GROMACS .gro file of C-alpha atoms in nm:
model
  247
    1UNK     CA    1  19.189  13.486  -0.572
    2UNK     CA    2  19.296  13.826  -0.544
    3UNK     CA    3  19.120  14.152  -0.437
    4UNK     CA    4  19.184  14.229  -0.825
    5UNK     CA    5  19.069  13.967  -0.949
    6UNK     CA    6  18.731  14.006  -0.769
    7UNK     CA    7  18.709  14.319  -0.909
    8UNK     CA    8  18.692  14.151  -1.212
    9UNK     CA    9  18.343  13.991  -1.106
   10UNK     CA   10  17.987  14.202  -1.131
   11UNK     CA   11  17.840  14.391  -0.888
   12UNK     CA   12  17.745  14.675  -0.708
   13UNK     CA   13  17.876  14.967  -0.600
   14UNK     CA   14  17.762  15.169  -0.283
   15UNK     CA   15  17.938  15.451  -0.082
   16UNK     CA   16  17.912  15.552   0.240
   17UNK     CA   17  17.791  15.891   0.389
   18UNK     CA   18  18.097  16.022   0.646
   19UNK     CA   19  18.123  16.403   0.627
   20UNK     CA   20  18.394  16.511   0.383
   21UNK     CA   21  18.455  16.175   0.331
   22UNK     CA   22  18.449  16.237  -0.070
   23UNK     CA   23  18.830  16.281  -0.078
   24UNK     CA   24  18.874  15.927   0.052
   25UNK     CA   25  18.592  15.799  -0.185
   26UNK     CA   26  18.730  15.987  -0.463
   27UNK     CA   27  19.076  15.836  -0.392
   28UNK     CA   28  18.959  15.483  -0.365
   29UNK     CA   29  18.753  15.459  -0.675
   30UNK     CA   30  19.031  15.621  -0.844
   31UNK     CA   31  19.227  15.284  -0.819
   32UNK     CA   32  18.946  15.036  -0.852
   33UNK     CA   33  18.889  15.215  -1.235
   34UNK     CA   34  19.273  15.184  -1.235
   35UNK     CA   35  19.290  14.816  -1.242
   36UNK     CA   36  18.952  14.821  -1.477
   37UNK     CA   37  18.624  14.776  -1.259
   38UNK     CA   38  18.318  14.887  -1.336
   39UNK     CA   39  18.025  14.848  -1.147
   40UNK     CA   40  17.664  14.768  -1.239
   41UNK     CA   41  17.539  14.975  -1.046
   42UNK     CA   42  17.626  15.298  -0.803
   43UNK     CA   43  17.409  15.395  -0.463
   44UNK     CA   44  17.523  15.635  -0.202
   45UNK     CA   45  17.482  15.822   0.089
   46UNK     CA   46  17.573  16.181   0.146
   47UNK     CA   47  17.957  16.230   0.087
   48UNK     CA   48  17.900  15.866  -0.136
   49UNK     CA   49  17.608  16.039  -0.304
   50UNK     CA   50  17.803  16.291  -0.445
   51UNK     CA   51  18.114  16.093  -0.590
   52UNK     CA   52  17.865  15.818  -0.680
   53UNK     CA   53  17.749  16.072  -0.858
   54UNK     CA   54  18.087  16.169  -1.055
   55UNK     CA   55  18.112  15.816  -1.115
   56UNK     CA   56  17.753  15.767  -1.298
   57UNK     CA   57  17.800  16.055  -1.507
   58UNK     CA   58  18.142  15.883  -1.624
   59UNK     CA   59  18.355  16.134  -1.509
   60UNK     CA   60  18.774  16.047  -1.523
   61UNK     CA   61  18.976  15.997  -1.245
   62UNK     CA   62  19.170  16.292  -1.325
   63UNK     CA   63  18.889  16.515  -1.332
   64UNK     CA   64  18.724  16.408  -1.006
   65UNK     CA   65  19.089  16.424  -0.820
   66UNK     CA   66  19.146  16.779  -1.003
   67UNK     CA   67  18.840  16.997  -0.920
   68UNK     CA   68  18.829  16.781  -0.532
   69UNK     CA   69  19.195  16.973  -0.507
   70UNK     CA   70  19.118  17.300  -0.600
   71UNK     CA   71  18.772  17.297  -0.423
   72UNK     CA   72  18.725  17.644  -0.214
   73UNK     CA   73  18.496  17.648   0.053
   74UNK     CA   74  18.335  17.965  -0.099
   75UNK     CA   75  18.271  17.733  -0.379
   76UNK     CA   76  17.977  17.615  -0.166
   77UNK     CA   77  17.986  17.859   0.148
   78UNK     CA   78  17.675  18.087   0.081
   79UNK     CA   79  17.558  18.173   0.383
   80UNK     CA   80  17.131  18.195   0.388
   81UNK     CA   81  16.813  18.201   0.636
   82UNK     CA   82  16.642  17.887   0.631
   83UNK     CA   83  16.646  17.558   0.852
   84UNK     CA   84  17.024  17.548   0.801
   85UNK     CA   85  17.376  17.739   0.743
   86UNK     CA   86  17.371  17.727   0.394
   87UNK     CA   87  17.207  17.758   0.085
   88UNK     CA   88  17.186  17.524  -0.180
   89UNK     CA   89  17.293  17.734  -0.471
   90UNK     CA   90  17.635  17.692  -0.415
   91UNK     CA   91  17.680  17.340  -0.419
   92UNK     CA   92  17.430  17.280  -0.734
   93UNK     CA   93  17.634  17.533  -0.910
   94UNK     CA   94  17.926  17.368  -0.832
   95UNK     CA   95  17.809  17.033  -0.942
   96UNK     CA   96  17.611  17.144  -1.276
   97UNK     CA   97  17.991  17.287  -1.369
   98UNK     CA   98  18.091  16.921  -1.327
   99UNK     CA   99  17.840  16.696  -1.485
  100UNK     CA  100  17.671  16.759  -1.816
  101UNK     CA  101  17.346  16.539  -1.712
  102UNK     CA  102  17.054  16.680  -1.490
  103UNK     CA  103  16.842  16.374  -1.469
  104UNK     CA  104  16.910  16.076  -1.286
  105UNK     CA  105  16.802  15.877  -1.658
  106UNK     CA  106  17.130  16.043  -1.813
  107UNK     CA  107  17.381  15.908  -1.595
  108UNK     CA  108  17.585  15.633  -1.798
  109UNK     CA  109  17.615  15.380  -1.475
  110UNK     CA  110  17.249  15.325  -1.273
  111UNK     CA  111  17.269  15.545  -1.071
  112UNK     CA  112  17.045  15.629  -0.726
  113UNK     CA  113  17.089  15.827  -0.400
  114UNK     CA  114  16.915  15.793  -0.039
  115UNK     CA  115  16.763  16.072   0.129
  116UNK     CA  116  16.571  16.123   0.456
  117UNK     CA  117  16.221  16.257   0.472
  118UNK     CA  118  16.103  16.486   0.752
  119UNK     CA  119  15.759  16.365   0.675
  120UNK     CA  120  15.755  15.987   0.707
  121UNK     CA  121  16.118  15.994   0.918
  122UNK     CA  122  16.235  15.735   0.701
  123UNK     CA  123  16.513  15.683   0.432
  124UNK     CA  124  16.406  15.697   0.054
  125UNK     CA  125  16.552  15.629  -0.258
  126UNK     CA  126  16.621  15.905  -0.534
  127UNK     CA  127  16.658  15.744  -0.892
  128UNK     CA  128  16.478  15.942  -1.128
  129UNK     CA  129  16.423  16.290  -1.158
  130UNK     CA  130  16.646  16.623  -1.147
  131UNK     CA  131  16.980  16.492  -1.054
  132UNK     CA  132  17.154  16.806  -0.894
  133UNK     CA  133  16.842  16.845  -0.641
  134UNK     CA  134  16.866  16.462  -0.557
  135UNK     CA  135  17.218  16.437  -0.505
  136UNK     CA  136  17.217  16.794  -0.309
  137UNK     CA  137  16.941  16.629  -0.060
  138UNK     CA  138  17.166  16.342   0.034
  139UNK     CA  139  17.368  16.573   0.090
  140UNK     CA  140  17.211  16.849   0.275
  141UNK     CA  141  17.389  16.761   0.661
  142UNK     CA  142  17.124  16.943   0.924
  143UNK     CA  143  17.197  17.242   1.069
  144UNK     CA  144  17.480  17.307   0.816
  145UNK     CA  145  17.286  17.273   0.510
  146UNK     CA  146  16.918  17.378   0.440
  147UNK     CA  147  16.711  17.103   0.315
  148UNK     CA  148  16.577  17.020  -0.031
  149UNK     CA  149  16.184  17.068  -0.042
  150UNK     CA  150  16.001  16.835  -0.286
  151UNK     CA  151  15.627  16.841  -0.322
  152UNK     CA  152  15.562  16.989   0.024
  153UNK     CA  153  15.811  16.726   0.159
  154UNK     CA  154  16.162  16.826   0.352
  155UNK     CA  155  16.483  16.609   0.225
  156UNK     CA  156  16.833  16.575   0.428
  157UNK     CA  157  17.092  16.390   0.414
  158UNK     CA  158  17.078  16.005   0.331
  159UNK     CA  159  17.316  15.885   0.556
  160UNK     CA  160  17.086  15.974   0.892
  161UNK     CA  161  16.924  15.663   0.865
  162UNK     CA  162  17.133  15.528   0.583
  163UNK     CA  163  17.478  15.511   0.635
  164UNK     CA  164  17.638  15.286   0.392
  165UNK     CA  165  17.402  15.425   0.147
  166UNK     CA  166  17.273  15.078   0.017
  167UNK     CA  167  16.868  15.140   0.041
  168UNK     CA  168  16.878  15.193  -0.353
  169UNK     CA  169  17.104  14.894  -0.447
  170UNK     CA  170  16.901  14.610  -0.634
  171UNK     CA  171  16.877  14.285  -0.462
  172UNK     CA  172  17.056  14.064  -0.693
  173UNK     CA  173  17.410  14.015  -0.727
  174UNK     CA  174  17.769  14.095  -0.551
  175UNK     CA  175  17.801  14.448  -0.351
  176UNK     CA  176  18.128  14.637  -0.320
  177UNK     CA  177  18.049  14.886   0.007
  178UNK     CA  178  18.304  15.183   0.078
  179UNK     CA  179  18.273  15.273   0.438
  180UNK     CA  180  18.414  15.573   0.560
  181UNK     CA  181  18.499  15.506   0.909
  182UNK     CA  182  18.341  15.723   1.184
  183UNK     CA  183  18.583  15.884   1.437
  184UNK     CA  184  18.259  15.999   1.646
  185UNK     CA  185  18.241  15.810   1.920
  186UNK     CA  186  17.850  15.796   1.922
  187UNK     CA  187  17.869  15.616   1.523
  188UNK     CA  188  18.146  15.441   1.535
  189UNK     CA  189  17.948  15.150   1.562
  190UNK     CA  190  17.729  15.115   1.189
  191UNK     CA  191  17.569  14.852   1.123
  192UNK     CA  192  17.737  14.664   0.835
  193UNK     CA  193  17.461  14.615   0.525
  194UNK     CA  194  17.256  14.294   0.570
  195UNK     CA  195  17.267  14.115   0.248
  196UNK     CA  196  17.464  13.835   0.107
  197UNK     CA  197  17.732  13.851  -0.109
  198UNK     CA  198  17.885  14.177   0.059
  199UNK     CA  199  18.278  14.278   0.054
  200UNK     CA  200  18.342  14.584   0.275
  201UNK     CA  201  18.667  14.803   0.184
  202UNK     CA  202  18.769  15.040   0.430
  203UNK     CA  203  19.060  15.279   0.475
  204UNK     CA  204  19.168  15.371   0.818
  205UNK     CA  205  19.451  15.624   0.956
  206UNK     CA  206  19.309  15.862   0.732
  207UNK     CA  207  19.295  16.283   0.855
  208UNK     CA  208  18.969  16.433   0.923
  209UNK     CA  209  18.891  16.662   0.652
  210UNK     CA  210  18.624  16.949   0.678
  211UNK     CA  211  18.481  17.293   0.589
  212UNK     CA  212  18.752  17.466   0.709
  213UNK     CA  213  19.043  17.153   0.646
  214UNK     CA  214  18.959  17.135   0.245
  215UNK     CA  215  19.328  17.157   0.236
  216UNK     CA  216  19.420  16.785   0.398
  217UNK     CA  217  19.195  16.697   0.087
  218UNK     CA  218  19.524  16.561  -0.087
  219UNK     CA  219  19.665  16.399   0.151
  220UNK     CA  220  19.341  16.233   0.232
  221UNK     CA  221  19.361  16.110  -0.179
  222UNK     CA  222  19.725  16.034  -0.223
  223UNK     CA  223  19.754  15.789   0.092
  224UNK     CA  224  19.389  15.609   0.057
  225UNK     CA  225  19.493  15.580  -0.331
  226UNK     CA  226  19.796  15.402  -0.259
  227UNK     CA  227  19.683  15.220   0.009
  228UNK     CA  228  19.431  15.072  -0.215
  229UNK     CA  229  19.597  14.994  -0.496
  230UNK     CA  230  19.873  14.810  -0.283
  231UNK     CA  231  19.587  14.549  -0.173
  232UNK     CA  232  19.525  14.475  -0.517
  233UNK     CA  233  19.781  14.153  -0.523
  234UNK     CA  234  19.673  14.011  -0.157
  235UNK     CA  235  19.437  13.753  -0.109
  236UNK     CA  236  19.073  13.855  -0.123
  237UNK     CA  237  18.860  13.894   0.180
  238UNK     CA  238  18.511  14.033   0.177
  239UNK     CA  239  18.625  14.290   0.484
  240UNK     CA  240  18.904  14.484   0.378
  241UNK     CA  241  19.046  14.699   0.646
  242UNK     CA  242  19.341  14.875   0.492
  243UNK     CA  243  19.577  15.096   0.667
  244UNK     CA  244  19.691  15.388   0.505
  245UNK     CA  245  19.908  15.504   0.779
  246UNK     CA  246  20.156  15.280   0.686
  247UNK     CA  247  20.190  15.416   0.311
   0.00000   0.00000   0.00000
């Protein structure tokens, strides 16, 4: 069997948090809908959160890969007082330009997001509600963003206790996790999600992208995209460690 014709199969979808790790994400679902998949489900962390998000709301590939290339970081650089950098305006705005729903019940895929709460210190799951403020929470890095308050709660981003981004996926059935690969030395070491039926794509030898390196953004996309889509052929193997250095 080939890694396309699992793709064929059901299942879930989850994304990783990793910075601006959307480029890669972006890039990488680009050529799984390429070859025709469509998951059940999406869940995501963070960076995943926010293309998962795309995804749900049934956005193109072409769409996704155009407004990633022209983003500007004054497109969500708005500089505030609060417990954080930057505001939240910004980066709604952005995103309501985007998607036409605003409540996690519009999406088109399932769709759900984890965030952490500075109440109970633990991850939760986001899958109802106003979809700009949940997807902005996972989001919402400390220090560089300020939190999302709901009902006298503080939300940051998912992927402090939730990495991969999997709390929301449901229980049954095949998972396709995209992990962006940590060059921190102090999480390079995530724990993989513990559940059966797992397959694990990442893409390594990828730049660092950032606030101030938005424009390595299509790099980032062209070489994880065609990295991808070259594995499509080989053998399947539920931990996919592609190389895109080598594209």
């Amino acid at each position: 069997m080939t890694f396309e014709d699992y793709l064929k199969q059901p299942s879930h979808l989850a994304l990783s948090s990793g910075f601006f790790g959307f480029y890669s994400h972006a890039a990488v679902s680009a050529a799984l809908w390429e070859v025709g998949y469509r998951p059940t489900s999406i869940s995501g962390a963070s960076a995943g959160a926010l293309i998962g998000c795309l995804l749900a709301c049934g956005l193109s590939n072409e769409t996704i890969a155009t407004r990633l290339m022209t983003l500007q970081r004054s497109d969500f650089w708005r500089p505030g007082v609060g417990l954080g950098l930057l505001k939240s305006d910004g980066f709604k705005d952005t995103l309501r330009q985007l998607v036409p729903q605003r409540t996690f019940e519009e999406t088109k895929i399932p769709f759900s997001v984890s965030v952490y709460s500075a109440k109970t210190r633990t991850t939760q799951v986001i899958n109802s509600g106003d979809l700009i403020d949940g997807v902005f929470a996972s989001c919402a890095i400390p220090l560089l963003f300020q939190p999302q308050a709901v009902r006298g709660d503080l939300l940051w981003d998912g992927g402090i206790k939730d990495r991969p981004g999997v709390a929301g996926v449901p229980e049954n059935g095949n998972l396709l996790y995209l992990h962006i690969p940590s060059k921190s030395p102090w999480r390079r070491h995530v724990p993989l999600p513990e559940r059966q039926r797992t397959t694990r794509l990442s893409v390594h030898g990828l730049p660092r992208s950032g606030p101030t390196k938005l424009a390595l953004g299509s790099v980032i996309y062209q070489r994880a995209y065609r990295a991808v889509l070259a594995q499509m052929s080989r053998p399947y193997e539920s931990v996919l460690n592609i190389d895109a250095e080598t594209r």
